Short mmCIF file of C-alpha atoms in Angstrom, two decimals:
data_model
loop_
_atom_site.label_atom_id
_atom_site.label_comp_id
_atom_site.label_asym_id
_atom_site.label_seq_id
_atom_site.Cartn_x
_atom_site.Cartn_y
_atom_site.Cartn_z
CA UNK A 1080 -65.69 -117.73 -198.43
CA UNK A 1081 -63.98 -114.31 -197.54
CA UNK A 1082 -64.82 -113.44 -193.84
CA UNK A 1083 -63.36 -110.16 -191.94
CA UNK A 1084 -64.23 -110.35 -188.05
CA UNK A 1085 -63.85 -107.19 -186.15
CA UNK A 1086 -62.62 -107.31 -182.95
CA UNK A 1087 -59.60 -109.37 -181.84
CA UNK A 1088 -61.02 -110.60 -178.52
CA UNK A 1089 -61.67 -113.78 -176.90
CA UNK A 1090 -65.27 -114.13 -179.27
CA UNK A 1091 -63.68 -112.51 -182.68
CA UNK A 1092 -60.47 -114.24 -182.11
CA UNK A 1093 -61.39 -117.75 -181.84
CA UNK A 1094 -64.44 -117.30 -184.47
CA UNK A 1095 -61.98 -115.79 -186.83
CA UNK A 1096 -59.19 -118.66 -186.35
CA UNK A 1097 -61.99 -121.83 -185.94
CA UNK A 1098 -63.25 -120.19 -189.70
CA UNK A 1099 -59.97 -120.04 -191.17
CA UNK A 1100 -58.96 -123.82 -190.10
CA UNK A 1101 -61.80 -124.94 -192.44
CA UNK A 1102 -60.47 -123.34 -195.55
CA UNK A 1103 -62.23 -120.01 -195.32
CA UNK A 1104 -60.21 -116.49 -196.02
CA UNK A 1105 -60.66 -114.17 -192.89
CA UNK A 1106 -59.01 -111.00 -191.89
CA UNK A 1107 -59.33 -109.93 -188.41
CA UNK A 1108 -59.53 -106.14 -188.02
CA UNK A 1109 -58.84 -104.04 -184.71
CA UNK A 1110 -58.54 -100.92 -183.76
CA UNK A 1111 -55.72 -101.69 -181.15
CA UNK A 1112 -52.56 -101.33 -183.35
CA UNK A 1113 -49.97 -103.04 -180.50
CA UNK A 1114 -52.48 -105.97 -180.48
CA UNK A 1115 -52.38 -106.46 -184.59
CA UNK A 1116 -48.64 -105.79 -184.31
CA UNK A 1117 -48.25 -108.41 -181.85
CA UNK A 1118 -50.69 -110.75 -183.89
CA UNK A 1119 -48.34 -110.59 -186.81
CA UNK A 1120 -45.54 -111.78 -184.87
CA UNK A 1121 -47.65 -114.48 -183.47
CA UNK A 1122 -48.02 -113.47 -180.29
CA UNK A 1123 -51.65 -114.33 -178.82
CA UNK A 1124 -53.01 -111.61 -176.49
CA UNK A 1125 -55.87 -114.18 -174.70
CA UNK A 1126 -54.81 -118.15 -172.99
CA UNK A 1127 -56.83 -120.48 -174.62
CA UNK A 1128 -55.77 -124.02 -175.18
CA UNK A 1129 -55.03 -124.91 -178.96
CA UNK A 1130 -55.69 -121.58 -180.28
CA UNK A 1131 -51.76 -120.30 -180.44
CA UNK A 1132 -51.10 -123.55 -182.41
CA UNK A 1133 -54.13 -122.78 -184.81
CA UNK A 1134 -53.34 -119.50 -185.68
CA UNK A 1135 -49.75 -120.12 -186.38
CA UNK A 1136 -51.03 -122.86 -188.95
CA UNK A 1137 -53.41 -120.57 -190.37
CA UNK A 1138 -51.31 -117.42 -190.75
CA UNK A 1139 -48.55 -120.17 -192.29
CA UNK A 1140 -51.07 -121.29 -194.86
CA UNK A 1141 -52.16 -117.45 -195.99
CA UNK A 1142 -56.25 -117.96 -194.43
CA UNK A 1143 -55.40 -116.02 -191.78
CA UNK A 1144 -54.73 -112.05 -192.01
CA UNK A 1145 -54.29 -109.10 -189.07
CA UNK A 1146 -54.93 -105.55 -189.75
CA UNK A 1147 -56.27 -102.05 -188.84
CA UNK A 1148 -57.60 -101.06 -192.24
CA UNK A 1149 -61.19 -101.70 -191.02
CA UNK A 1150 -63.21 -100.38 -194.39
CA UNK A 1151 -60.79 -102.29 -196.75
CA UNK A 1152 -61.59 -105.64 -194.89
CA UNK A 1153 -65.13 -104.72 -195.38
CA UNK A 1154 -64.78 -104.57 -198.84
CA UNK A 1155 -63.00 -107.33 -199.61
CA UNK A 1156 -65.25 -109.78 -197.75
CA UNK A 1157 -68.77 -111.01 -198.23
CA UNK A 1158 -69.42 -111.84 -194.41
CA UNK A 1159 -68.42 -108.80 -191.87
CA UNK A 1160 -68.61 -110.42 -188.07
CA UNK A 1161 -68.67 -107.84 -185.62
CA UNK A 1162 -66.93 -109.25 -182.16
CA UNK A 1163 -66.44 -105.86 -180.53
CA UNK A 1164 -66.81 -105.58 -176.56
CA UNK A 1165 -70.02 -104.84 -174.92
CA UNK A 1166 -69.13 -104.37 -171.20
CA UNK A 1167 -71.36 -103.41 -169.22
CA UNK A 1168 -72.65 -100.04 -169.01
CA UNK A 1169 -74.53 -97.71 -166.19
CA UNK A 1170 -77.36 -99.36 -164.83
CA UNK A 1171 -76.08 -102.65 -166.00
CA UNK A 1172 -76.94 -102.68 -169.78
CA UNK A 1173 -74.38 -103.32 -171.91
CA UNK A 1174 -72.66 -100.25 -173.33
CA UNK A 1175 -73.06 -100.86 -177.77
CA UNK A 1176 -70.79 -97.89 -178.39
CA UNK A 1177 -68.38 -100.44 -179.94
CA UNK A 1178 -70.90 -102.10 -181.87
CA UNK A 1179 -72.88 -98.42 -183.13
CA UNK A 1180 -69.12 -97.23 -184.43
CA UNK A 1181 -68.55 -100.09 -186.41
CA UNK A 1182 -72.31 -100.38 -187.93
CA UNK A 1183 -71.40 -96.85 -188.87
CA UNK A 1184 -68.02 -98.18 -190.44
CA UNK A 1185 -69.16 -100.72 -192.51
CA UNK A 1186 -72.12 -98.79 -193.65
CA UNK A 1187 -69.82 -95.93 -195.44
CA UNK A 1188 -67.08 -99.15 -196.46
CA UNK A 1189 -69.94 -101.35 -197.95
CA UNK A 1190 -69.33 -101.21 -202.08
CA UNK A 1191 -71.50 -104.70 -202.82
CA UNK A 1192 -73.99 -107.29 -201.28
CA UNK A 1193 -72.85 -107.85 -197.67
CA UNK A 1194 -73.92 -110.30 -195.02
CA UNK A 1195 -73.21 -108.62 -191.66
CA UNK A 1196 -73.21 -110.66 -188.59
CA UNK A 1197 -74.06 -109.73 -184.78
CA UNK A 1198 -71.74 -112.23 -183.29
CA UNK A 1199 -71.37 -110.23 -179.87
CA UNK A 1200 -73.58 -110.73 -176.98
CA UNK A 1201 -76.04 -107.86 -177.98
CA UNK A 1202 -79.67 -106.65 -176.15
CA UNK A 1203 -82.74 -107.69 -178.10
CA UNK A 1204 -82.96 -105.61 -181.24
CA UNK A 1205 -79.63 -104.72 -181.68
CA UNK A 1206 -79.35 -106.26 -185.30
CA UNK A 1207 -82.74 -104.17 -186.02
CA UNK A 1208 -80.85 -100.99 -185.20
CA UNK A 1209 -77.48 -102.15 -186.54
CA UNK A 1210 -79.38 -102.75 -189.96
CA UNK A 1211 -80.64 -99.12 -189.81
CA UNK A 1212 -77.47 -97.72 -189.36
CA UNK A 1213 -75.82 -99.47 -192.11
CA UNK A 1214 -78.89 -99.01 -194.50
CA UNK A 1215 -78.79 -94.81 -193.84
CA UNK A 1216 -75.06 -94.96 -195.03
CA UNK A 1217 -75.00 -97.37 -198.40
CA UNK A 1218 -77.52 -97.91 -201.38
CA UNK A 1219 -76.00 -101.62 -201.14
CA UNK A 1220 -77.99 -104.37 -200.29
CA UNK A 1221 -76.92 -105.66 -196.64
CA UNK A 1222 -78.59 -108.18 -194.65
CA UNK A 1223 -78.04 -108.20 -191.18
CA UNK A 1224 -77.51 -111.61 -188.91
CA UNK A 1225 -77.83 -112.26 -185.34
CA UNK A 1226 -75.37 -115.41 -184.40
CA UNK A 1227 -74.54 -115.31 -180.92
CA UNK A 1228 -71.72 -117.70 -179.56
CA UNK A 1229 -72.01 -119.74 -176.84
CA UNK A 1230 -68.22 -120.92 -175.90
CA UNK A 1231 -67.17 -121.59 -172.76
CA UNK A 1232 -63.66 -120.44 -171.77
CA UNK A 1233 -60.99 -122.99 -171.53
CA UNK A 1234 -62.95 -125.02 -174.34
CA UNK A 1235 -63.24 -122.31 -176.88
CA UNK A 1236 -61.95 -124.28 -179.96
CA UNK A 1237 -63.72 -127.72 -179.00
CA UNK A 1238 -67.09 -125.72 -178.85
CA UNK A 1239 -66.59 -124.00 -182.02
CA UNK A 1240 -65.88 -126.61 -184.08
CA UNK A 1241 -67.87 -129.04 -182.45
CA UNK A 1242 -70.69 -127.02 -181.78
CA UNK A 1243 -74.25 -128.67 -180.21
CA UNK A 1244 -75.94 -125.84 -182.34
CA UNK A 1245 -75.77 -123.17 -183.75
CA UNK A 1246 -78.46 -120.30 -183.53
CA UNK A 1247 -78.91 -117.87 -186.64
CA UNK A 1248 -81.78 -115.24 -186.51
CA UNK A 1249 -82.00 -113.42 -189.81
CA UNK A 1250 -85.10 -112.32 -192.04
CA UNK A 1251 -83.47 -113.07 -195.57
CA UNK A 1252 -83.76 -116.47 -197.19
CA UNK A 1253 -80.24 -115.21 -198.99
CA UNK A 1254 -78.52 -114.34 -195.97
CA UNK A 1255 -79.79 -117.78 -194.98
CA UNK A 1256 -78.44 -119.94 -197.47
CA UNK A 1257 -74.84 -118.24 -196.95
CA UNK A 1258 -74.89 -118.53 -193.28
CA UNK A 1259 -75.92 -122.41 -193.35
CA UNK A 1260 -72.52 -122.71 -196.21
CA UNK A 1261 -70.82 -121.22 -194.15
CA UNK A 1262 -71.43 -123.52 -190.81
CA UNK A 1263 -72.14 -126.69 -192.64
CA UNK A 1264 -68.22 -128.00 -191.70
CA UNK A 1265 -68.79 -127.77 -188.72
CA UNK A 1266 -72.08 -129.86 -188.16
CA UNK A 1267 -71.22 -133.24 -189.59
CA UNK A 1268 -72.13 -134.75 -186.37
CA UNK A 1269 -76.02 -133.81 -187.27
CA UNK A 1270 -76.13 -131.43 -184.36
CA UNK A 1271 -78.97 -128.50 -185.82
CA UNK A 1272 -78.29 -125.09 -187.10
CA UNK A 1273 -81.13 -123.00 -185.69
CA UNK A 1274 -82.82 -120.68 -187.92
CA UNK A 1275 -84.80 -117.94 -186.02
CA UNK A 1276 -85.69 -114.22 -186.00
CA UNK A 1277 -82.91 -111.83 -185.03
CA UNK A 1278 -84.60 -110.74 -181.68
CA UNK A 1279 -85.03 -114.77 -180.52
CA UNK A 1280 -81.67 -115.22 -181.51
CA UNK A 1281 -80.39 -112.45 -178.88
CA UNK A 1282 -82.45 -113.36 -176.24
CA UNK A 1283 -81.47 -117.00 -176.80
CA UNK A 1284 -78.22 -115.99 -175.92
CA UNK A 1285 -79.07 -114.12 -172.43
CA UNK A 1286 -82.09 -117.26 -171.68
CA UNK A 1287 -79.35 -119.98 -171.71
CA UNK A 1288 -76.43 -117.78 -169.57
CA UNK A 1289 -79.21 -116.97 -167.10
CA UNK A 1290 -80.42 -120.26 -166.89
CA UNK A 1291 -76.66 -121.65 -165.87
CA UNK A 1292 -76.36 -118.82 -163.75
CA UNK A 1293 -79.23 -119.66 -161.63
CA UNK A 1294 -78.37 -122.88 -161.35
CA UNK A 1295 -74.87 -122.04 -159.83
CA UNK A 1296 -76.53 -119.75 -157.32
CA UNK A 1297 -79.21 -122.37 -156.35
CA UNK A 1298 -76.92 -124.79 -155.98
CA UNK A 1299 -74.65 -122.37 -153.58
CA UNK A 1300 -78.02 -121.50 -151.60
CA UNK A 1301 -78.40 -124.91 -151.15
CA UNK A 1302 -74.72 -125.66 -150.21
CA UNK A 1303 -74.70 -122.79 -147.86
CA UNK A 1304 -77.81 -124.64 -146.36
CA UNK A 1305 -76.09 -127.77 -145.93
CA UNK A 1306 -72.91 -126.01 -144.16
CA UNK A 1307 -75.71 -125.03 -141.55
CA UNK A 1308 -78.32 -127.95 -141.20
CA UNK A 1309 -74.84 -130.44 -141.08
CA UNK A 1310 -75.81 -131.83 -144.56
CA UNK A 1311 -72.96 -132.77 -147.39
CA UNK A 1312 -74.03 -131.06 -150.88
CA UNK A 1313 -71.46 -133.35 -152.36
CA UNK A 1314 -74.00 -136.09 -151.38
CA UNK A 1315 -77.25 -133.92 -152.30
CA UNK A 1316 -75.80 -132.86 -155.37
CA UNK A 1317 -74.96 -136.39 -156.45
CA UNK A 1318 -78.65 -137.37 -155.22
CA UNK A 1319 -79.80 -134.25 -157.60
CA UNK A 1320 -78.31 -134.86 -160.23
CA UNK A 1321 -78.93 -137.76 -161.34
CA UNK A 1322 -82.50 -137.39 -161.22
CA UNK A 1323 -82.62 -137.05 -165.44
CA UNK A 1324 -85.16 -134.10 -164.98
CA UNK A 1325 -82.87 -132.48 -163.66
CA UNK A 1326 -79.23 -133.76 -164.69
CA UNK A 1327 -75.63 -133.22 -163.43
CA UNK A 1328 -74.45 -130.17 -165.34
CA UNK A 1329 -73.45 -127.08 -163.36
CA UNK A 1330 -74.66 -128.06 -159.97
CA UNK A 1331 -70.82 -127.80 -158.65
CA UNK A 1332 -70.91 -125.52 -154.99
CA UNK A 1333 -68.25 -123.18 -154.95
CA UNK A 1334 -67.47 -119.63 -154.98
CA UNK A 1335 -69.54 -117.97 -157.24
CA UNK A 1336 -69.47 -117.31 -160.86
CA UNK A 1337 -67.08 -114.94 -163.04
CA UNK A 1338 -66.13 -114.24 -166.27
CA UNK A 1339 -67.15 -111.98 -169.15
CA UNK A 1340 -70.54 -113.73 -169.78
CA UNK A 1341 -72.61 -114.77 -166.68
CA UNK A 1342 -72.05 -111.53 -164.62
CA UNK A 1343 -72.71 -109.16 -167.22
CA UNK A 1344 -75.50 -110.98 -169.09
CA UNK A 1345 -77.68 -111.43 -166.13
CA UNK A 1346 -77.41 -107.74 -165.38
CA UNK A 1347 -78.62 -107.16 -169.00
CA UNK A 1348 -81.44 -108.91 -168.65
CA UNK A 1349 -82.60 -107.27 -165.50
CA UNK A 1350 -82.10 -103.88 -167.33
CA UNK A 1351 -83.94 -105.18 -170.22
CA UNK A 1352 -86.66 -106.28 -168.12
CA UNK A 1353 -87.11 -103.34 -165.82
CA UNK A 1354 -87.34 -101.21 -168.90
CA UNK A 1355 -90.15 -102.94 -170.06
CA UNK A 1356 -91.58 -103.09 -166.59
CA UNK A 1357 -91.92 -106.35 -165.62
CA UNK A 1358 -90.02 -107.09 -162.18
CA UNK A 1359 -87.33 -109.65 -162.59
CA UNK A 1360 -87.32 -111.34 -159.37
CA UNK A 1361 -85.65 -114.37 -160.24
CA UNK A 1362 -82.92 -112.66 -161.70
CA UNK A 1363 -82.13 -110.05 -159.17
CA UNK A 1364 -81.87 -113.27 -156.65
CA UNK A 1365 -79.40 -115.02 -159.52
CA UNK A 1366 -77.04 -111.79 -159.24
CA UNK A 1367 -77.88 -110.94 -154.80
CA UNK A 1368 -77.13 -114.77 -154.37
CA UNK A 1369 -73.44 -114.79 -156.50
CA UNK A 1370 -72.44 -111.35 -155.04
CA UNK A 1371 -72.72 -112.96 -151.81
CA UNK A 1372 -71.01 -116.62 -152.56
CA UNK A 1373 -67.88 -114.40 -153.39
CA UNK A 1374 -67.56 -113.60 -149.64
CA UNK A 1375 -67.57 -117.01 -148.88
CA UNK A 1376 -64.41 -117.84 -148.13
CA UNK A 1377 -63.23 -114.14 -146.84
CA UNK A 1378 -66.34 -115.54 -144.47
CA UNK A 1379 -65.15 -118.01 -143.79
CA UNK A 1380 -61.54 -117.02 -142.63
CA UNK A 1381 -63.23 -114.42 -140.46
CA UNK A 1382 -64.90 -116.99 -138.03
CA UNK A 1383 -61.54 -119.14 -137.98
CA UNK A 1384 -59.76 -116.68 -137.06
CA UNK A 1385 -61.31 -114.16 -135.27
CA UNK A 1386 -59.63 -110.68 -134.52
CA UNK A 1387 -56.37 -112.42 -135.18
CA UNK A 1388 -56.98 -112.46 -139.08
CA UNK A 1389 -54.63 -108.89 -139.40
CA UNK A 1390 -51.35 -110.12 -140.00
CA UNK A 1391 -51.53 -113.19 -141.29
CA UNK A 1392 -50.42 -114.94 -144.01
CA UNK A 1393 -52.35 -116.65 -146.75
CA UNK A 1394 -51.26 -118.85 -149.90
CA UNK A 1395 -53.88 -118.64 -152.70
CA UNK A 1396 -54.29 -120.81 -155.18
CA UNK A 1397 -56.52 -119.64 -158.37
CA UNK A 1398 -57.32 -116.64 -159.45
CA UNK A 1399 -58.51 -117.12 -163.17
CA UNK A 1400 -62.74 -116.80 -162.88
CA UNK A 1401 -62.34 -121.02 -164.26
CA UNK A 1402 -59.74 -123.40 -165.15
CA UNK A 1403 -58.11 -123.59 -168.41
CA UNK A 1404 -58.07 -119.81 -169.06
CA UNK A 1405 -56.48 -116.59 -168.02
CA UNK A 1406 -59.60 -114.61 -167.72
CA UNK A 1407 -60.12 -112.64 -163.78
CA UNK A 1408 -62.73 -110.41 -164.64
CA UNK A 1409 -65.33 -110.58 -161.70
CA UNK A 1410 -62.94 -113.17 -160.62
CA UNK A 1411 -63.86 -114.97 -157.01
CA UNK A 1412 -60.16 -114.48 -156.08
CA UNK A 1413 -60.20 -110.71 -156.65
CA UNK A 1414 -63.21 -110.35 -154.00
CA UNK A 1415 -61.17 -112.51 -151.46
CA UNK A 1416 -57.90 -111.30 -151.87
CA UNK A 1417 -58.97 -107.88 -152.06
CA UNK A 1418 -60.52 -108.27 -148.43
CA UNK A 1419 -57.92 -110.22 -147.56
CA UNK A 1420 -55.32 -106.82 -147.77
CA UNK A 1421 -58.11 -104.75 -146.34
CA UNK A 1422 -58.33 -106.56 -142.99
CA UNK A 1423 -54.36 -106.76 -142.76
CA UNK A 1424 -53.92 -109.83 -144.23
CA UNK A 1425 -50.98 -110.78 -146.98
CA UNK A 1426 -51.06 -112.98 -150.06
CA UNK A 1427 -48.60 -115.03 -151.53
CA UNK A 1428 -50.74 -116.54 -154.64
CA UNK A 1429 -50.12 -118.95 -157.64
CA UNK A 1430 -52.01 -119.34 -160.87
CA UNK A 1431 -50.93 -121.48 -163.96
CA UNK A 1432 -51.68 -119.05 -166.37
CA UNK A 1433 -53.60 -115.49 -164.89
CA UNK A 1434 -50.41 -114.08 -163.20
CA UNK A 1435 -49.53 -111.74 -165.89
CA UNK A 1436 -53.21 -110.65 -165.42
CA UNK A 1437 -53.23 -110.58 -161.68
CA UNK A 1438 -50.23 -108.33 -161.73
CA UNK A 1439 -52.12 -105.54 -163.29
CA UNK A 1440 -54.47 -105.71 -161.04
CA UNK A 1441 -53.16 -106.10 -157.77
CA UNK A 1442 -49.59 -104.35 -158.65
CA UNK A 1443 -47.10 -105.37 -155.61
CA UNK A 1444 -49.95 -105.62 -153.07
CA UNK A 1445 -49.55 -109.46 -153.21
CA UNK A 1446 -46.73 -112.02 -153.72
CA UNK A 1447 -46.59 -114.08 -156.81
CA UNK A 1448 -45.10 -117.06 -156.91
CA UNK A 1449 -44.30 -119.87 -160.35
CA UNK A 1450 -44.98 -122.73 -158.40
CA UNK A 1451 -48.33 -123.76 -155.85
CA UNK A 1452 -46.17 -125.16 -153.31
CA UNK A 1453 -44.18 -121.96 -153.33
CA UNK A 1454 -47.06 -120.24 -152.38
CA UNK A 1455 -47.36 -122.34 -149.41
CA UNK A 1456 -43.91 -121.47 -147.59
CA UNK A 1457 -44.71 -119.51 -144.28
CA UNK A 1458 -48.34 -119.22 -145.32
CA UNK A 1459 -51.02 -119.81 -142.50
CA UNK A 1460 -53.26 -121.34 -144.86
CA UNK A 1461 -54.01 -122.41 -148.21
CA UNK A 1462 -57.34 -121.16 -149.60
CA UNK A 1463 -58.14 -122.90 -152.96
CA UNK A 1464 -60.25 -120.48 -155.03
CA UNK A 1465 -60.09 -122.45 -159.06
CA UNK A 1466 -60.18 -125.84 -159.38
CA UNK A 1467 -57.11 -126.09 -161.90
CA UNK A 1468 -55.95 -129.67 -162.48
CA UNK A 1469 -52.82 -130.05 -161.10
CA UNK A 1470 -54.80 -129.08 -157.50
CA UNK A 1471 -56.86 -132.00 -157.49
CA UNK A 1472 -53.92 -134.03 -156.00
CA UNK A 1473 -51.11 -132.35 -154.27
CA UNK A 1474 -48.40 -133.92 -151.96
CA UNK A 1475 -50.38 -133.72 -148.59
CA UNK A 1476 -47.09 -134.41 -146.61
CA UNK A 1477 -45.33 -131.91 -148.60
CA UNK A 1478 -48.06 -129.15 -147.61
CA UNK A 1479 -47.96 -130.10 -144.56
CA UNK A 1480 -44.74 -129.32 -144.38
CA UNK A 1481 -44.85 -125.90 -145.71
CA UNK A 1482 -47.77 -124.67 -144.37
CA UNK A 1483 -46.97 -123.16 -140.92
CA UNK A 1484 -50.39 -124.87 -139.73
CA UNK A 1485 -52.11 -127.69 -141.63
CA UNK A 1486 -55.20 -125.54 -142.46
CA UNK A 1487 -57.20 -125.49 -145.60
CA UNK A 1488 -60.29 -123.50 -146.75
CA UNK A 1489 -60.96 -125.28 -150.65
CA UNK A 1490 -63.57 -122.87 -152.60
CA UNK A 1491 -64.21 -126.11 -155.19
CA UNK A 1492 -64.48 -129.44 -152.79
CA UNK A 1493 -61.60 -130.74 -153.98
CA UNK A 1494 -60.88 -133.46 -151.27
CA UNK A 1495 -61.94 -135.73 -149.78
CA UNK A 1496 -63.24 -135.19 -145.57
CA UNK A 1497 -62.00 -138.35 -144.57
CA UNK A 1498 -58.96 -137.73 -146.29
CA UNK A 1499 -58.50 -134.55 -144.60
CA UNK A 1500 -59.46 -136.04 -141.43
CA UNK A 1501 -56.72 -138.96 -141.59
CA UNK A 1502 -53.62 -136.39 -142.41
CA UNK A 1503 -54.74 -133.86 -139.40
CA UNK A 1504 -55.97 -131.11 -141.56
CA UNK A 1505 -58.22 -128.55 -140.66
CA UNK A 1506 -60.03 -128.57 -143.83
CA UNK A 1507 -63.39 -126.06 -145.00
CA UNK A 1508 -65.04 -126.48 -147.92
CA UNK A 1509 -68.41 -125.67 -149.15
CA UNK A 1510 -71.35 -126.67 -147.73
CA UNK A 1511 -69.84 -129.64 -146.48
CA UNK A 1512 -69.23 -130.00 -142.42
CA UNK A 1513 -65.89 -128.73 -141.54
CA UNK A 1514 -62.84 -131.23 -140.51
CA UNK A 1515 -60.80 -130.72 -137.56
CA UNK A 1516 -57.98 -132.31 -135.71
CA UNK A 1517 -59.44 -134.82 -133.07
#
């Protein structure tokens, strides 16, 4: 099939690659002319594992165009994705100026049958007023799909091509049948593709990113109860979780969630709701409660130190939102370390991949450094904010070492308390009771 995606972002990017690597022609059109540019000479704009070495092989093999020309994309392809941004907006709803523009676009670009796709997390009838955009500017039959995504960052690829399901709302048996051709490759496992109306299909979308969002901020509540009753969540979250009602998925403490999705999607909802006025309680708690875990550790820090916190020294390690990616928007480690400067504080901090990211946001405010134990020369303390990999194990005597004290406030409950206890760290997690030298 011939598929143009608009929008060169995390969502457009990998949809537009994943459909290419199973023998489909796509064309991937942006407005940003430095980002096609760079494209072309195989330069990826976004860190996601596997995706560099997918395009390359795609672009290689002639599946895989970039280019600006938005209208002759549209006309050359059958299926039109649109994978614009929808950040969010005043009041929290998501701002669909991207999304309007490009309705308007392909409705004056359309010259034949067209199937075009919502694949951006869009507010409930969005494809309704998409479709009546489009259907003011052509005489051309165009049907109009809802297909939100639903990857997770750091496993893009692996939940594209191996997807659990897929969710289509549409309200055209034609549209239908090419939308189910078009995903069959990639449900050989027998995992369903969900046929639905458009408006179930976007609230499917927000249901499931609210539900994992309140179960990271119940889980915090509870760890933060633990760190005061004397209670290990590690325990109760074990206990928990293995109770197959309830199951062991996202019931990790730790700092708060980030990202592009959770954040901004919950916030949606609330608007949505309030503007149909019904009060969304339990949503307004999912958002009060994650705001709050991001002060955890600045928190934390406070009561250790005391008045004394002005001048010190901190190594950070994190500062992606989650492993495997480069993404800090509403990034834990941007709420810390920017409290951090405010009370006095410096930062020397290491990430595996986000630095180039960091750097625009924090300028020369903090140190950056290519190594984690680099960032731990001179440093008072280590405070582990993302639970990267190569964390999970460190040379204990070689912090030690470093570290001007043996202190350690871990965001993600990466060790061990006895552990800690045996090598004379002072070690805080979450909700877990604190370790000190005896």
């Amino acid at each position: 099939m011939k598929l143009c995606v608009v929008g060169t972002g995390y969502v457009g990017l990998v949809a537009g690659t994943c459909f290419s690597e199973s023998g489909n022609d796509v064309v991937c059109v942006d407005v940003d002319e430095r980002k096609i540019a760079a494209l072309k000479r195989g330069e990826v704009p976004i860190y996601e594992p596997g995706l560099e070495e997918l395009i390359k092989r795609n672009v290689a093999q002639q599946r895989l165009t970039f280019q600006t020309d938005l209208a002759d994309a549209v006309r050359r392809s059958l299926i039109v994705f649109i994978a614009v941004g929808t950040p969010e907006g005043t009041n929290g709803e998501a701002d669909l100026s991207a999304v309007w523009k490009v309705a308007e676009q392909i409705g004056d670009a359309v010259n034949d049958y067209k199937v075009v796709v919502d694949k951006s997390t869009v507010p409930v009838g969005t494809a309704a007023r998409v479709s009546a955009i489009i259907r003011g500017r052509t005489s051309h039959p165009v049907d109009v799909v809802s297909n939100p995504e639903f990857l997770k960052e750091g496993a893009a690829i692996e939940d594209f091509q191996k997807p659990d399901r897929v969710v289509i709302g549409h309200r055209s048996e034609r549209a239908h049948a090419i939308m189910e051709e078009l995903y069959k490759p990639f449900m050989r496992t027998g995992n369903p593709i969900l046929f639905m109306s458009p408006e179930s299909a976007e609230m499917t979308k927000y249901a499931a990113n609210a539900m994992l969002a309140a179960r990271i901020s119940l889980v915090n509540e509870i760890a933060n109860l633990c760190d005061v009753l004397g209670s290990d969540v590690e325990d109760v979250r074990r206990g928990v979780g293995l109770d197959k009602r309830i199951g062991p998925a996202f019931l990790f403490p730790g700092v708060g969630y980030g990202g592009s999705c959770f954040p901004k999607d919950v916030k949606a909802l609330i608007t949505m709701a309030e503007a149909h006025g019904l009060p969304p309680r339990l949503l307004r708690a999912v958002d009060d409660v994650n705001t709050a875990q991001k002060t955890l550790l600045y928190r934390k820090l406070a009561a250790h130190y005391g008045d004394a916190l002005g001048g010190k020294r901190f190594a950070v390690w994190g500062l992606a939102f989650k492993p495997r990616t480069d993404d800090m928007r509403e990034a834990p480690a941007v709420t810390l370390i920017e409290a951090l400067l405010a009370a006095g504080a410096s930062v020397q901090a290491h990430d595996p991949v986000a630095r180039h990211v960091a750097e625009r946001i924090f300028g020369d405010r903090i140190a950056y450094c290519d190594a984690p134990y680099d960032a731990l020369r001179d440093a008072d303390a280590l405070v582990i904010v993302t639970e990267w990999g190569e964390f999970k194990q460190p040379d204990f005597d070689r912090m030690r070492s470093l570290l001007r004290a043996p202190v350690i406030f871990d965001g993600r409950n990466l060790y061990e308390l006895g552990t800690m206890k045996q090598l004379g760290f002072t070690y805080y997690a979450v909700g877990r009771p604190a370790v000190r030298p005896e």
